[in-house]
mmCIF file of N, CA and C in Angstrom:
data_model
loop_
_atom_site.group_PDB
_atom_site.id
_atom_site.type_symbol
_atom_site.label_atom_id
_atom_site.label_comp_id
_atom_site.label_asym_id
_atom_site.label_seq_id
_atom_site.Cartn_x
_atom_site.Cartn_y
_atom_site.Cartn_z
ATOM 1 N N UNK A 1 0.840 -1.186 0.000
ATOM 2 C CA UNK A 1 0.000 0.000 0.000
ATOM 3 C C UNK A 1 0.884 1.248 0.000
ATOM 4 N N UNK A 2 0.420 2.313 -0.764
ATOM 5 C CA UNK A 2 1.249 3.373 -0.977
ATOM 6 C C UNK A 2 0.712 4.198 0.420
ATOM 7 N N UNK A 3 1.830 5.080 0.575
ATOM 8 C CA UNK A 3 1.877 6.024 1.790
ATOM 9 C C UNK A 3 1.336 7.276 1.202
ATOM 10 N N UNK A 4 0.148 8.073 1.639
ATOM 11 C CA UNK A 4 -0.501 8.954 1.439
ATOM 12 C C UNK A 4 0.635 10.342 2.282
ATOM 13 N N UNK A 5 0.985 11.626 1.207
ATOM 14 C CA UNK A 5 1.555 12.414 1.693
ATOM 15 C C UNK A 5 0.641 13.231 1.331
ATOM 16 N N UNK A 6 0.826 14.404 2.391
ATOM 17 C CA UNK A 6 -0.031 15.489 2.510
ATOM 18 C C UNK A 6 0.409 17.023 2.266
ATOM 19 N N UNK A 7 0.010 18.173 1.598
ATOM 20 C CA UNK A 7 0.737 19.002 1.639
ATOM 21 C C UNK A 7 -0.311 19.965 2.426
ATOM 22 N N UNK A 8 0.772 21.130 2.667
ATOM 23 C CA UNK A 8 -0.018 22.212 3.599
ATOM 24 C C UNK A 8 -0.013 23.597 2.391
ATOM 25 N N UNK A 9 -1.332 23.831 2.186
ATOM 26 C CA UNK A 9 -1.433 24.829 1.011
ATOM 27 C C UNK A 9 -1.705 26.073 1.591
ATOM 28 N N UNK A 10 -1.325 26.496 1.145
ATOM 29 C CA UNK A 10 -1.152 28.768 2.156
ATOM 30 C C UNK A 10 -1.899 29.427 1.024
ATOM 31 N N UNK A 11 -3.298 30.037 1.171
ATOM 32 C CA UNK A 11 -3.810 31.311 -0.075
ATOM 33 C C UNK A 11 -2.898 32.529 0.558
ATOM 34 N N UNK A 12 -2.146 32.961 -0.669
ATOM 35 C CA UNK A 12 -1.265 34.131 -0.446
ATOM 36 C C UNK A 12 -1.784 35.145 -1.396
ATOM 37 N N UNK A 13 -2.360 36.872 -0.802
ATOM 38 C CA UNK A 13 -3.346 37.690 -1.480
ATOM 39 C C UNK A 13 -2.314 38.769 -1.684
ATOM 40 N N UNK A 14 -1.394 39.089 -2.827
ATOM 41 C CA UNK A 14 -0.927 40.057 -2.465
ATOM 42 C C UNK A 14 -1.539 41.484 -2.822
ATOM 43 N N UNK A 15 -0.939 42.322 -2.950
ATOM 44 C CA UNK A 15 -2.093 43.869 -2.925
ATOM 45 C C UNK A 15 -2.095 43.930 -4.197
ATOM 46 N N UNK A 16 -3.219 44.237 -4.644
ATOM 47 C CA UNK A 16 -3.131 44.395 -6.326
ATOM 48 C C UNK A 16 -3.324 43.009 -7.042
ATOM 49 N N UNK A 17 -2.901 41.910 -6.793
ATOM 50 C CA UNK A 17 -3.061 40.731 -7.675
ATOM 51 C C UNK A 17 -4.041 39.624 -7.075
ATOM 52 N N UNK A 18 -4.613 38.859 -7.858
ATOM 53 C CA UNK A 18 -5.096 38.102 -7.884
ATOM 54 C C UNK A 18 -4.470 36.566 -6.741
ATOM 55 N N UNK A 19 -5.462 36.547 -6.186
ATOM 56 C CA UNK A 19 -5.055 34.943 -4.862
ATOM 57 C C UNK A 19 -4.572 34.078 -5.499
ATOM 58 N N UNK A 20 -3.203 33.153 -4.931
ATOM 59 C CA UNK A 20 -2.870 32.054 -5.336
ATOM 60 C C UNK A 20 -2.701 31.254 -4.297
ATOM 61 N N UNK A 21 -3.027 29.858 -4.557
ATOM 62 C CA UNK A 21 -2.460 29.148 -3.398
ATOM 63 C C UNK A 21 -1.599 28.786 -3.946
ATOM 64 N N UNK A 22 -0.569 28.264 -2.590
ATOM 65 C CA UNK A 22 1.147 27.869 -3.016
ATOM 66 C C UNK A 22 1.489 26.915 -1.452
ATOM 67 N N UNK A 23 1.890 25.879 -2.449
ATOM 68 C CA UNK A 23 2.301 24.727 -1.194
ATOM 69 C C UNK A 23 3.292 24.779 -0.226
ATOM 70 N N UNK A 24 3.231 25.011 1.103
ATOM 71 C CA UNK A 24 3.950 25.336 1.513
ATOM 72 C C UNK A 24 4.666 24.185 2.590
ATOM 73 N N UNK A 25 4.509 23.406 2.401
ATOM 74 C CA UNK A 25 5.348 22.338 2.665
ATOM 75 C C UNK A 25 4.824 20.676 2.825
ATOM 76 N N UNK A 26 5.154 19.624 2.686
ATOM 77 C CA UNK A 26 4.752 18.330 2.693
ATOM 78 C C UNK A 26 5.020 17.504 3.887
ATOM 79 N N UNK A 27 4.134 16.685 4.668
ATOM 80 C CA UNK A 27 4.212 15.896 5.418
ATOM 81 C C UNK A 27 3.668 14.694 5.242
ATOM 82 N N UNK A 28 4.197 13.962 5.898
ATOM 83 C CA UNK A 28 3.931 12.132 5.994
ATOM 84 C C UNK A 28 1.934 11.898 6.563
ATOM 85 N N UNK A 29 1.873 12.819 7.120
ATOM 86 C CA UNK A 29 0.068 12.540 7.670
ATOM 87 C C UNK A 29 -0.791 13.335 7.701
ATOM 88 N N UNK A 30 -1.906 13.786 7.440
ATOM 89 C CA UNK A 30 -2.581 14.919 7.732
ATOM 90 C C UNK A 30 -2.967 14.985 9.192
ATOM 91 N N UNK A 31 -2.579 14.078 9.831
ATOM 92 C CA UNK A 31 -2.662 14.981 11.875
ATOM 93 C C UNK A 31 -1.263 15.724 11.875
ATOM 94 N N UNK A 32 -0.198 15.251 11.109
ATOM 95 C CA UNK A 32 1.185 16.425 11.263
ATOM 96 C C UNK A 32 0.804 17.133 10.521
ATOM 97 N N UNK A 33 0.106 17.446 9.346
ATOM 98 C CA UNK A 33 -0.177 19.230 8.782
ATOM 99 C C UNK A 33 -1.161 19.702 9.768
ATOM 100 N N UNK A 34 -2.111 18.892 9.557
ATOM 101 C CA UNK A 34 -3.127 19.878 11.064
ATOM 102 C C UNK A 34 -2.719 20.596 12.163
ATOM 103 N N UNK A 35 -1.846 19.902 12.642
ATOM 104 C CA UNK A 35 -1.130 20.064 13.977
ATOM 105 C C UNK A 35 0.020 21.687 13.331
ATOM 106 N N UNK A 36 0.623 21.464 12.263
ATOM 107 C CA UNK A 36 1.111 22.383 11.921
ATOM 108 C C UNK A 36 0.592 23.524 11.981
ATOM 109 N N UNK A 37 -0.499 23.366 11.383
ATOM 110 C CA UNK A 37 -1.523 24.756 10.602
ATOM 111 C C UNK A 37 -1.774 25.133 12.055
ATOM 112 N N UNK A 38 -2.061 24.589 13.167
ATOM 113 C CA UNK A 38 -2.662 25.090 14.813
ATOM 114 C C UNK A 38 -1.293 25.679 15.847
ATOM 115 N N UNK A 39 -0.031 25.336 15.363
ATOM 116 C CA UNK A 39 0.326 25.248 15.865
ATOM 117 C C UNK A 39 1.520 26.852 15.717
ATOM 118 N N UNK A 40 1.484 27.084 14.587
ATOM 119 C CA UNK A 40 1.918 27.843 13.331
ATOM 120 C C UNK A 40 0.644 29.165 13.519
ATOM 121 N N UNK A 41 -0.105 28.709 13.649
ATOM 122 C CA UNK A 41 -1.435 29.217 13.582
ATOM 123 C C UNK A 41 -1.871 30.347 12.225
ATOM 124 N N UNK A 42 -1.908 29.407 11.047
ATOM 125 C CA UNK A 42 -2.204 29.722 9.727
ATOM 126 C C UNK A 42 -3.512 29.374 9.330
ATOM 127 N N UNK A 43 -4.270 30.649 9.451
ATOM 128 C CA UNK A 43 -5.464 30.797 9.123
ATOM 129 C C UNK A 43 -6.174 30.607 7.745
ATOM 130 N N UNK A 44 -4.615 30.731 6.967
ATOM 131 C CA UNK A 44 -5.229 30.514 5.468
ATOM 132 C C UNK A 44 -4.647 29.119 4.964
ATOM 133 N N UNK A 45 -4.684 28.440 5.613
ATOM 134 C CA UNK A 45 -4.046 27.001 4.911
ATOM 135 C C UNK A 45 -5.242 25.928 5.322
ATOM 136 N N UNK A 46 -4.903 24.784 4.187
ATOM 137 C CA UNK A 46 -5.221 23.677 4.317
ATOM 138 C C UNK A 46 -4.711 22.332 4.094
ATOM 139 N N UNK A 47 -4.924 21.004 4.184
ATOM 140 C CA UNK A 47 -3.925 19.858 4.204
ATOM 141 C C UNK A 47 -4.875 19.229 3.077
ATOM 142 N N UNK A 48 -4.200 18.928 1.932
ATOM 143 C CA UNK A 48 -4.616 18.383 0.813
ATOM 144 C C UNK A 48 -3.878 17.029 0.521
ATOM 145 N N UNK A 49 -4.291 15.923 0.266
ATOM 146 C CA UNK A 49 -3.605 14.746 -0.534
ATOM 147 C C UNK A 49 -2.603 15.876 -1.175
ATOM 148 N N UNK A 50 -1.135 14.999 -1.594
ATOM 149 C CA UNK A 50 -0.665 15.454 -2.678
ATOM 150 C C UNK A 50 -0.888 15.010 -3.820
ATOM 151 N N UNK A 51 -1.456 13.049 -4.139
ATOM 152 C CA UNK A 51 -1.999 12.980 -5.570
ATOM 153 C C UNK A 51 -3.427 14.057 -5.670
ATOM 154 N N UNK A 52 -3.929 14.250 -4.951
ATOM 155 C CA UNK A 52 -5.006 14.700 -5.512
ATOM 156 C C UNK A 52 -4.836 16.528 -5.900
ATOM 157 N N UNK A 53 -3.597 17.099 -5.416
ATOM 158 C CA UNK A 53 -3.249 18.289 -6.342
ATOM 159 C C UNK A 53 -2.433 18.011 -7.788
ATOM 160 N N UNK A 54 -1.747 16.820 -7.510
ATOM 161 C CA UNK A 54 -1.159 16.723 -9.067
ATOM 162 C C UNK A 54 -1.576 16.389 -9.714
ATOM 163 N N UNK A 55 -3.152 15.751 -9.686
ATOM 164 C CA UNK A 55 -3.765 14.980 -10.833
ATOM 165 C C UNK A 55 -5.036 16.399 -10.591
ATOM 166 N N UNK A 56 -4.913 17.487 -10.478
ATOM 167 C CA UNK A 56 -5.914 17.929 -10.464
ATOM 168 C C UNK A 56 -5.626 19.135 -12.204
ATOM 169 N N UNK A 57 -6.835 19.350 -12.278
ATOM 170 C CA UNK A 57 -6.711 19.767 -13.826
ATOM 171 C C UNK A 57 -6.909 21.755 -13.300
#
């Protein structure tokens, strides 16, 4: 069975341009990005599969 990695995605708004999200780093589980995002306390992130951003269109 393959090991599910997780990334932690940050929406970054800068003044004038249009929102992007941008990955801001990868972990082995989504309780270690969670724990990140609370801990970090990043209001604009979320923990996504990473196949499911690279296969995303």
């Amino acid at each position: 069975m393959q090991q599910l990695l997780f990334a932690l995605v940050v929406t970054v708004c800068p003044a004038h341009e249009t929102c992007k999200d941008v990955i801001y780093e990868i972990y082995d589980s989504k309780q270690e990005c969670e724990k990140v995002i609370y801990e970090r306390r990043i209001f604009n992130g979320n923990c996504y599969e990473v196949e499911s951003i690279i296969h995303q269109k």
